[in-house]
Coordinates of C-alpha atoms in Angstrom, one line a residue:
M1 CA -0.1 0.1 -0.1
N2 CA 0.9 3.7 -0.4
S3 CA 2.9 4.9 2.5
V4 CA 0.8 8.2 2.5
I5 CA -2.3 6.1 2.8
I6 CA -1.0 3.8 5.6
N7 CA 0.2 6.9 7.6
L8 CA -3.1 8.7 7.3
F9 CA -4.9 5.7 8.5
Y10 CA -2.3 5.5 11.5
L11 CA -3.2 9.2 12.1
V12 CA -6.8 8.4 12.2
A13 CA -6.1 5.4 14.6
A14 CA -4.0 7.8 16.7
L15 CA -6.7 10.4 17.0
L16 CA -9.2 7.6 18.1
F17 CA -6.8 6.7 20.7
V18 CA -6.5 10.3 22.0
V19 CA -10.4 10.8 21.8
G20 CA -10.8 7.5 23.5
I21 CA -8.4 8.3 26.4
K22 CA -10.1 11.6 26.8
G23 CA -13.5 10.0 27.3
L24 CA -12.2 7.9 29.9
T25 CA -11.6 10.8 32.2
R26 CA -15.4 11.1 32.8
P27 CA -17.9 8.2 33.9
K28 CA -20.4 9.7 31.6
T29 CA -18.1 9.3 28.5
A30 CA -16.1 6.2 29.7
V31 CA -18.0 3.8 27.5
S32 CA -18.0 5.7 24.5
G33 CA -14.3 6.5 25.1
N34 CA -13.5 2.8 25.4
R35 CA -15.4 2.1 22.1
M36 CA -13.5 5.0 20.3
A37 CA -10.2 3.6 21.5
A38 CA -11.2 -0.1 20.4
L39 CA -12.2 1.2 17.0
G40 CA -8.9 2.9 16.7
M41 CA -7.0 -0.3 17.7
L42 CA -9.0 -2.2 14.9
V43 CA -8.1 0.3 12.2
A44 CA -4.4 0.1 13.3
I45 CA -4.5 -3.8 13.1
V46 CA -6.2 -4.1 9.6
I47 CA -3.8 -1.3 8.1
T48 CA -0.9 -3.1 9.6
L49 CA -2.1 -6.4 8.1
L50 CA -2.5 -5.0 4.7
D51 CA 0.7 -3.0 4.6
R52 CA 3.0 -5.8 5.9
Q53 CA 4.0 -8.7 3.8
V54 CA 2.5 -11.5 6.1
I55 CA 3.5 -14.9 5.0
H56 CA 1.1 -17.1 6.7
Y57 CA -2.4 -15.2 7.2
E58 CA -3.9 -18.3 8.8
I59 CA -1.7 -17.9 11.6
V60 CA -2.6 -14.5 12.2
F61 CA -6.3 -15.0 12.0
A62 CA -5.9 -17.9 14.3
G63 CA -4.2 -15.5 16.8
L64 CA -6.9 -12.9 16.4
A65 CA -9.7 -15.5 16.9
L66 CA -7.8 -16.9 20.1
G67 CA -7.5 -13.4 21.5
T68 CA -10.8 -12.3 20.6
L69 CA -12.4 -15.4 22.3
M70 CA -10.2 -14.9 25.4
G71 CA -11.0 -11.3 25.6
A72 CA -14.8 -11.9 25.3
L73 CA -14.7 -14.4 28.0
M74 CA -12.8 -12.2 30.3
A75 CA -15.2 -9.3 29.8
V76 CA -18.2 -11.6 30.4
K77 CA -16.9 -13.6 33.2
I78 CA -14.6 -11.5 35.3
Q79 CA -16.4 -10.0 38.2
M80 CA -15.8 -6.3 39.1
T81 CA -14.2 -7.5 42.4
A82 CA -11.4 -9.2 40.3
M83 CA -11.1 -6.1 37.9
P84 CA -7.5 -5.1 39.5
Q85 CA -6.3 -8.6 38.9
M86 CA -7.3 -8.5 35.4
V87 CA -5.6 -5.1 34.8
A88 CA -2.6 -6.7 36.3
I89 CA -2.8 -9.5 33.9
L90 CA -3.2 -7.1 31.0
N91 CA -0.3 -5.1 31.8
G92 CA 1.9 -8.2 32.1
L93 CA 0.6 -9.5 28.7
G94 CA 1.7 -6.2 27.2
G95 CA 5.1 -6.2 28.6
G96 CA 5.2 -10.0 27.6
A97 CA 4.3 -9.1 23.9
S98 CA 6.9 -6.3 23.6
L99 CA 9.5 -8.8 25.2
G100 CA 8.4 -11.4 22.5
V101 CA 8.8 -8.8 19.5
A102 CA 12.1 -7.5 21.0
A103 CA 13.5 -11.1 21.3
A104 CA 12.6 -11.9 17.6
S105 CA 14.0 -8.8 16.4
Y106 CA 17.2 -9.4 18.2
F107 CA 17.7 -13.0 16.8
S108 CA 17.1 -11.3 13.4
F109 CA 19.6 -8.6 13.7
M110 CA 22.1 -11.4 14.8
A111 CA 21.5 -13.2 11.6
T112 CA 21.6 -10.1 9.3
D113 CA 24.0 -7.8 11.0
S114 CA 26.4 -7.9 8.2
E115 CA 23.7 -6.3 6.0
L116 CA 23.2 -3.3 8.4
S117 CA 25.5 -0.3 9.1
S118 CA 27.0 -0.2 12.5
A119 CA 25.1 3.1 13.3
T120 CA 21.8 1.5 12.2
L121 CA 22.6 -1.9 14.3
I122 CA 23.2 0.2 17.5
V123 CA 20.1 2.2 17.2
A124 CA 18.1 -0.9 16.5
N125 CA 19.8 -2.8 19.4
C126 CA 19.1 0.1 21.8
A127 CA 15.3 -0.2 21.1
V128 CA 15.6 -3.8 21.5
M129 CA 17.4 -3.7 24.8
L130 CA 14.7 -1.1 26.2
A131 CA 11.8 -3.2 25.1
I132 CA 13.4 -6.3 26.8
L133 CA 14.3 -4.4 29.9
I134 CA 10.9 -2.8 30.5
G135 CA 8.8 -5.5 29.0
T136 CA 10.3 -8.2 31.1
V137 CA 10.1 -6.2 34.3
T138 CA 6.5 -5.5 33.4
F139 CA 5.7 -9.1 32.9
S140 CA 7.1 -10.3 36.2
G141 CA 6.2 -7.1 38.3
S142 CA 2.5 -7.6 37.1
A143 CA 2.8 -11.4 37.8
V144 CA 3.8 -10.4 41.6
A145 CA 0.9 -7.7 41.4
F146 CA -1.7 -10.3 40.5
G147 CA -0.3 -12.7 43.1
K148 CA -1.1 -10.0 45.8
L149 CA -4.2 -8.9 44.7
Q150 CA -5.5 -12.6 44.3
E151 CA -4.1 -13.3 47.6
I152 CA -1.9 -16.0 46.4
L153 CA 1.0 -14.1 47.7
P154 CA 0.9 -12.3 51.1
G155 CA -0.5 -8.7 50.8
Q156 CA 1.9 -7.1 53.2
A157 CA 5.2 -5.7 52.1
I158 CA 8.0 -8.6 51.8
G159 CA 11.6 -7.6 51.8
F160 CA 14.1 -5.7 54.0
S161 CA 15.2 -2.1 54.7
G162 CA 18.0 -2.3 52.0
M163 CA 15.7 -3.5 49.2
K164 CA 16.1 -0.3 47.2
F165 CA 19.7 -0.8 47.0
V166 CA 19.2 -4.4 45.7
N167 CA 16.9 -2.7 43.0
L168 CA 19.5 -0.3 42.1
G169 CA 22.1 -2.8 41.7
L170 CA 19.8 -5.2 39.6
L171 CA 18.9 -2.1 37.4
L172 CA 22.7 -1.0 36.9
A173 CA 23.7 -4.8 36.2
S174 CA 20.7 -5.1 33.6
L175 CA 21.9 -1.9 31.9
A176 CA 25.5 -2.9 31.9
V177 CA 24.7 -6.2 30.1
A178 CA 22.3 -4.4 27.8
L179 CA 25.3 -2.1 26.9
L180 CA 27.5 -5.1 25.9
L181 CA 24.6 -6.5 24.0
I182 CA 24.2 -3.1 21.9
T183 CA 28.0 -3.0 21.1
G184 CA 28.1 -6.6 20.3
Q185 CA 30.2 -7.9 23.2
A186 CA 27.9 -10.4 24.4
G187 CA 25.9 -13.0 22.7
M188 CA 23.1 -15.4 23.6
G189 CA 24.6 -15.9 27.0
G190 CA 24.2 -12.0 27.7
F191 CA 20.7 -12.0 26.2
I192 CA 19.6 -14.8 28.7
L193 CA 21.3 -13.0 31.3
L194 CA 19.4 -9.8 30.7
V195 CA 16.1 -11.4 30.7
A196 CA 16.8 -13.1 33.9
L197 CA 18.0 -9.9 35.6
S198 CA 15.0 -8.1 34.4
L199 CA 12.7 -10.8 35.5
L200 CA 14.4 -10.5 39.0
L201 CA 14.2 -6.7 39.0
G202 CA 10.4 -6.9 38.3
V203 CA 9.8 -9.2 41.3
T204 CA 12.1 -7.3 43.8
L205 CA 10.5 -4.0 42.6
V206 CA 6.9 -5.1 43.5
M207 CA 7.3 -7.4 46.5
P208 CA 8.3 -4.7 48.9
I209 CA 5.1 -3.0 48.3
G210 CA 2.0 -3.7 50.6
G211 CA -1.6 -4.2 49.4
A212 CA -2.6 -0.6 50.3
D213 CA -0.3 0.8 47.6
M214 CA -1.3 -1.5 45.0
P215 CA -3.4 1.0 43.0
V216 CA -0.2 3.0 42.7
V217 CA 1.7 0.0 41.3
I218 CA -1.0 -0.8 38.9
A219 CA -0.8 2.5 37.4
L220 CA 3.0 2.6 37.1
L221 CA 2.9 -0.9 35.6
N222 CA 0.5 0.3 33.1
S223 CA 2.9 3.2 32.2
Y224 CA 5.7 0.3 31.8
S225 CA 3.7 -1.6 29.5
G226 CA 3.2 1.4 27.4
I227 CA 6.7 2.5 27.2
A228 CA 7.8 -1.3 26.2
A229 CA 5.0 -1.1 23.5
A230 CA 6.6 2.3 22.0
A231 CA 10.0 0.7 22.0
A232 CA 8.6 -2.2 20.1
G233 CA 7.1 0.2 17.7
F234 CA 10.4 1.7 17.0
I235 CA 11.9 -1.8 16.4
M236 CA 9.1 -2.7 14.0
G237 CA 8.9 0.7 12.2
N238 CA 5.3 0.9 13.0
N239 CA 4.2 4.6 13.8
V240 CA 0.8 3.7 15.4
L241 CA 2.5 1.4 17.9
I242 CA 4.9 4.1 18.9
I243 CA 2.0 6.7 19.4
S244 CA -0.3 4.3 21.2
G245 CA 2.6 3.2 23.5
A246 CA 3.6 6.8 24.1
L247 CA 0.0 7.8 25.0
V248 CA -0.3 4.8 27.5
G249 CA 3.2 5.5 28.8
A250 CA 2.4 9.0 29.3
S251 CA -1.2 8.7 30.7
G252 CA 0.0 6.0 33.0
I253 CA 2.8 7.9 34.5
I254 CA 0.5 10.9 35.1
L255 CA -2.2 8.5 36.7
T256 CA 0.7 7.3 38.9
R257 CA 1.5 10.8 39.9
I258 CA -2.2 11.5 40.8
M259 CA -2.3 8.1 42.7
C260 CA 0.9 9.1 44.6
V261 CA -0.4 12.5 45.6
A262 CA -3.9 11.0 46.6
M263 CA -2.0 8.6 48.8
N264 CA 0.8 11.1 50.1
R265 CA 3.5 8.7 48.5
S266 CA 6.9 9.4 46.7
L267 CA 7.1 8.6 43.0
L268 CA 10.9 7.9 43.6
N269 CA 10.1 5.3 46.2
V270 CA 7.5 3.8 43.7
L271 CA 9.8 3.3 41.0
F272 CA 12.5 1.7 43.3
G273 CA 9.9 -0.4 45.1
K274 CA 10.2 1.3 48.4
M275 CA 6.7 2.3 49.7
A276 CA 5.8 3.8 53.4
E277 CA 7.0 2.1 56.4
A278 CA 6.0 2.3 60.0
D279 CA 8.2 4.2 62.4
G280 CA 6.8 2.6 65.4
N281 CA 5.9 -0.9 66.6
S282 CA 2.9 -2.9 65.4
I283 CA -0.3 -1.5 66.2
D284 CA -2.4 -3.6 68.5
A285 CA -6.3 -3.8 67.7
D286 CA -7.4 -4.1 71.2
E287 CA -5.6 -0.9 72.4
V288 CA -7.1 0.9 69.5
Y289 CA -10.7 -0.2 70.3
K290 CA -10.4 -0.7 74.0
G291 CA -13.9 -2.4 74.0
K292 CA -15.7 0.9 72.8
V293 CA -17.2 -0.7 69.6
T294 CA -21.0 -0.2 69.5
S295 CA -22.9 -2.7 67.6
S296 CA -26.2 -1.8 65.9
S297 CA -29.2 -3.2 63.9
P298 CA -31.0 -2.4 60.6
D299 CA -34.0 -1.4 62.6
E300 CA -31.8 0.9 64.7
V301 CA -30.0 2.5 61.6
S302 CA -33.2 3.0 59.9
M303 CA -34.4 5.2 62.9
M304 CA -31.4 7.3 62.3
L305 CA -32.0 7.6 58.7
E306 CA -35.5 8.7 59.2
D307 CA -34.6 11.8 60.9
A308 CA -31.6 12.7 58.4
Q309 CA -31.6 15.4 56.0
R310 CA -28.5 14.6 54.5
V311 CA -26.7 11.1 53.9
V312 CA -23.4 10.2 52.5
I313 CA -22.5 6.6 51.2
V314 CA -19.0 5.7 51.1
P315 CA -18.2 2.5 49.1
G316 CA -15.2 0.4 49.3
F317 CA -13.8 -3.0 48.3
G318 CA -16.2 -4.8 50.7
L319 CA -18.9 -3.3 48.6
A320 CA -17.4 -5.0 45.5
M321 CA -16.7 -8.2 47.4
A322 CA -20.5 -8.3 48.6
Q323 CA -21.8 -7.5 45.1
A324 CA -24.0 -4.9 46.9
Q325 CA -24.0 -2.1 44.2
H326 CA -27.6 -2.7 43.2
A327 CA -28.7 -3.0 46.8
V328 CA -27.2 0.3 47.7
R329 CA -28.7 2.1 44.8
E330 CA -32.0 0.9 45.9
L331 CA -31.4 2.2 49.4
A332 CA -30.2 5.5 48.0
D333 CA -33.6 5.6 45.9
T334 CA -35.7 5.0 49.1
L335 CA -33.9 7.9 50.9
V336 CA -34.2 10.2 48.0
S337 CA -37.9 9.3 47.7
R338 CA -38.2 10.6 51.3
G339 CA -36.6 13.9 50.6
I340 CA -33.3 13.2 51.8
T341 CA -30.2 14.4 49.9
V342 CA -28.1 11.2 49.2
E343 CA -24.6 11.4 47.7
F344 CA -21.7 8.8 47.4
A345 CA -18.1 9.9 48.4
I346 CA -15.5 8.1 46.6
H347 CA -11.9 8.0 47.5
P348 CA -9.4 8.1 44.4
V349 CA -8.0 4.8 45.5
A350 CA -11.0 3.2 47.0
G351 CA -11.2 -0.6 46.1
R352 CA -7.9 -1.7 44.5
M353 CA -7.6 0.4 41.5
P354 CA -8.4 4.0 40.4
G355 CA -12.1 4.2 39.4
H356 CA -13.0 1.0 40.7
M357 CA -16.0 2.4 42.6
N358 CA -17.2 4.6 39.9
V359 CA -17.4 1.8 37.6
L360 CA -19.0 -0.3 40.0
L361 CA -21.7 2.2 41.0
A362 CA -22.3 3.2 37.2
E363 CA -23.0 -0.6 36.8
A364 CA -26.0 -0.3 39.1
E365 CA -27.1 2.7 37.2
V366 CA -26.2 5.0 40.1
E367 CA -26.4 8.9 38.9
Y368 CA -22.9 10.1 37.8
D369 CA -23.8 13.6 39.4
S370 CA -24.3 11.9 42.8
M371 CA -20.8 10.5 42.7
K372 CA -18.3 13.1 44.5
T373 CA -14.7 13.1 44.7
M374 CA -12.7 13.4 48.1
E375 CA -12.1 17.1 47.7
Q376 CA -15.6 17.7 47.0
S377 CA -16.9 15.5 50.0
N378 CA -14.6 16.4 52.7
P379 CA -16.0 20.1 53.4
N380 CA -19.4 18.8 53.7
F381 CA -19.0 15.9 56.0
G382 CA -19.4 18.3 59.2
K383 CA -22.8 19.1 57.6
T384 CA -23.9 15.4 57.1
D385 CA -26.4 13.7 59.4
V386 CA -25.4 10.1 58.5
V387 CA -22.5 8.4 56.7
I388 CA -22.8 4.9 55.8
V389 CA -19.3 3.2 55.2
I390 CA -19.4 -0.1 53.4
G391 CA -16.1 -1.8 53.4
A392 CA -13.9 1.3 53.0
N393 CA -11.7 0.6 55.7
D394 CA -8.2 2.2 54.9
V395 CA -9.4 5.2 53.2
T396 CA -11.8 6.3 56.2
N397 CA -8.9 5.5 59.0
P398 CA -8.0 8.4 61.2
M399 CA -4.6 7.2 61.6
A400 CA -3.6 8.6 58.4
R401 CA -4.1 12.0 60.0
E402 CA -3.1 11.5 63.5
D403 CA -0.6 8.5 64.0
K404 CA 2.9 9.1 62.6
G405 CA 3.9 5.8 63.3
S406 CA 1.1 4.4 61.0
P407 CA 2.3 3.0 57.4
I408 CA -0.6 5.1 56.0
Y409 CA 0.2 8.4 57.7
G410 CA -0.1 11.5 55.6
M411 CA -2.6 9.6 53.0
P412 CA -5.6 11.9 52.5
I413 CA -8.7 10.1 53.6
L414 CA -12.4 10.8 53.7
N415 CA -13.1 12.5 56.8
V416 CA -16.2 10.7 57.6
D417 CA -15.6 10.9 61.5
Q418 CA -16.7 14.6 61.3
A419 CA -20.3 13.6 60.4
K420 CA -23.0 13.6 63.1
S421 CA -23.3 9.9 62.9
V422 CA -21.3 7.1 61.2
V423 CA -22.6 3.6 60.2
I424 CA -20.0 1.0 59.2
V425 CA -21.2 -2.2 57.3
K426 CA -18.7 -4.7 57.6
R427 CA -18.5 -8.6 58.5
S428 CA -16.0 -8.2 61.4
L429 CA -13.5 -5.8 63.0
S430 CA -10.7 -7.3 60.7
P431 CA -8.4 -4.8 59.4
G432 CA -8.3 -3.5 55.9
F433 CA -5.7 -4.3 52.9
A434 CA -3.1 -2.4 54.7
G435 CA -3.5 -4.6 57.7
L436 CA -4.3 -1.9 60.2
P437 CA -7.1 -1.5 62.7
N438 CA -9.7 1.6 62.2
P439 CA -10.1 4.0 65.2
L440 CA -13.1 5.0 63.5
F441 CA -14.8 2.0 64.7
A442 CA -14.7 3.0 68.5
M443 CA -15.6 6.6 68.2
D444 CA -18.6 7.9 70.0
N445 CA -20.7 8.8 66.8
A446 CA -19.9 5.4 65.1
V447 CA -21.8 2.1 65.2
M448 CA -21.1 -1.2 63.5
L449 CA -23.6 -2.9 61.3
F450 CA -22.2 -6.4 61.1
G451 CA -22.9 -8.9 58.4
D452 CA -22.6 -9.3 54.5
G453 CA -22.6 -6.2 53.0
K454 CA -25.4 -6.8 50.4
Q455 CA -27.6 -8.5 53.0
A456 CA -27.0 -5.9 55.5
I457 CA -28.1 -3.0 52.9
M458 CA -31.1 -5.1 51.9
D459 CA -32.2 -5.5 55.4
L460 CA -31.7 -1.7 56.1
T461 CA -34.0 -1.0 53.2
A462 CA -36.6 -3.2 54.3
A463 CA -36.6 -1.7 57.6
L464 CA -37.1 1.6 56.3
H465 CA -40.1 0.5 54.1
E466 CA -41.6 -1.3 57.3
A467 CA -41.4 2.1 59.2
A468 CA -42.9 4.0 56.5

């Protein structure tokens, strides 16, 4: 095909990617944005297949069919509770694909280096080594992130105080081996060593990061996968892959920065696998609660709601686990029908990935305008009659404001304790993903509504109807 026509279609695909990413910034336009980006990818794939001299189309179509089937099954079968794990897997697959492209190109260069100028070969090998390093780190790091999120691996940080120096050493060693490969001073043994060092680096970068900081890791790994894809685009000479990889890489690092600000974390610490550490000893839950926890019932909570003028619902991962989003929407509708103002306060890292709660509530057809950010909600908690917290443990934990010895100290939280009354819906007093007790449970204005999140909300809604 004519190169002008090819690049014109690639430009169309790139514009669709940009429009798609823009649409993903708002819940109302997220679905259409996702479709636009998917259409852009379809255009890019079709034009690439028409442009390249494909030897065996049957293999390509078999891969497309298999990938389509796997993607469709994942979209249908994966629950919202497992969405962070799926994102981790997809990030890893992106890194693995870039590694595959880079490896194939490296072996091709080895076989044809006599046909390439030294300058061309060095530039090509630089792109190959970058794709190998970042793609492999993304692959192994995403595997560890998946293991932590799926609770195959322990959720808490695993490592030691000097882990950042180990990571730095592995990075320098990887760069040294990559330099030898670029200059032709290392062969197959060097290639295998680079892959092994990169795999190990991905593991050691993510293992020291605790579960509460996993949203930051997911965003960073997403950025890595984009950078690796851009490097693969340089190797293949594919403009649209370079553009799409750069977009993913840039948007991922911006999102990582936003998450770091939201959690009061250092971006440099994220890059080297060192996250928040407690300054003091382990925190004793019995000492935090001191027997002051008050249990309540749906009937008692319904009486509190009957006299309320303003109610704020705070969703968390417990809501996702209980699949309680539809029950929560029914409760909100019931309260609104009685003239009560109802809003949803959503922390930027509620759940286990950015936007997790927004998507979950949108699935239950909760109005977008009622979903408020942390910045919008915090000034109004003092004017709120009742706050209902459903499984949002760490993002409502006052330790983040008050306890300098806490691993989450300095992380901005939803100041739900400032409301007149707080109802915490939870199965037990077990800690959240950060492994910390929550002093909110024992405050004078707080009561616990123990039970499965979905059933507890349904019982509360039924109690409201009976009292009407």
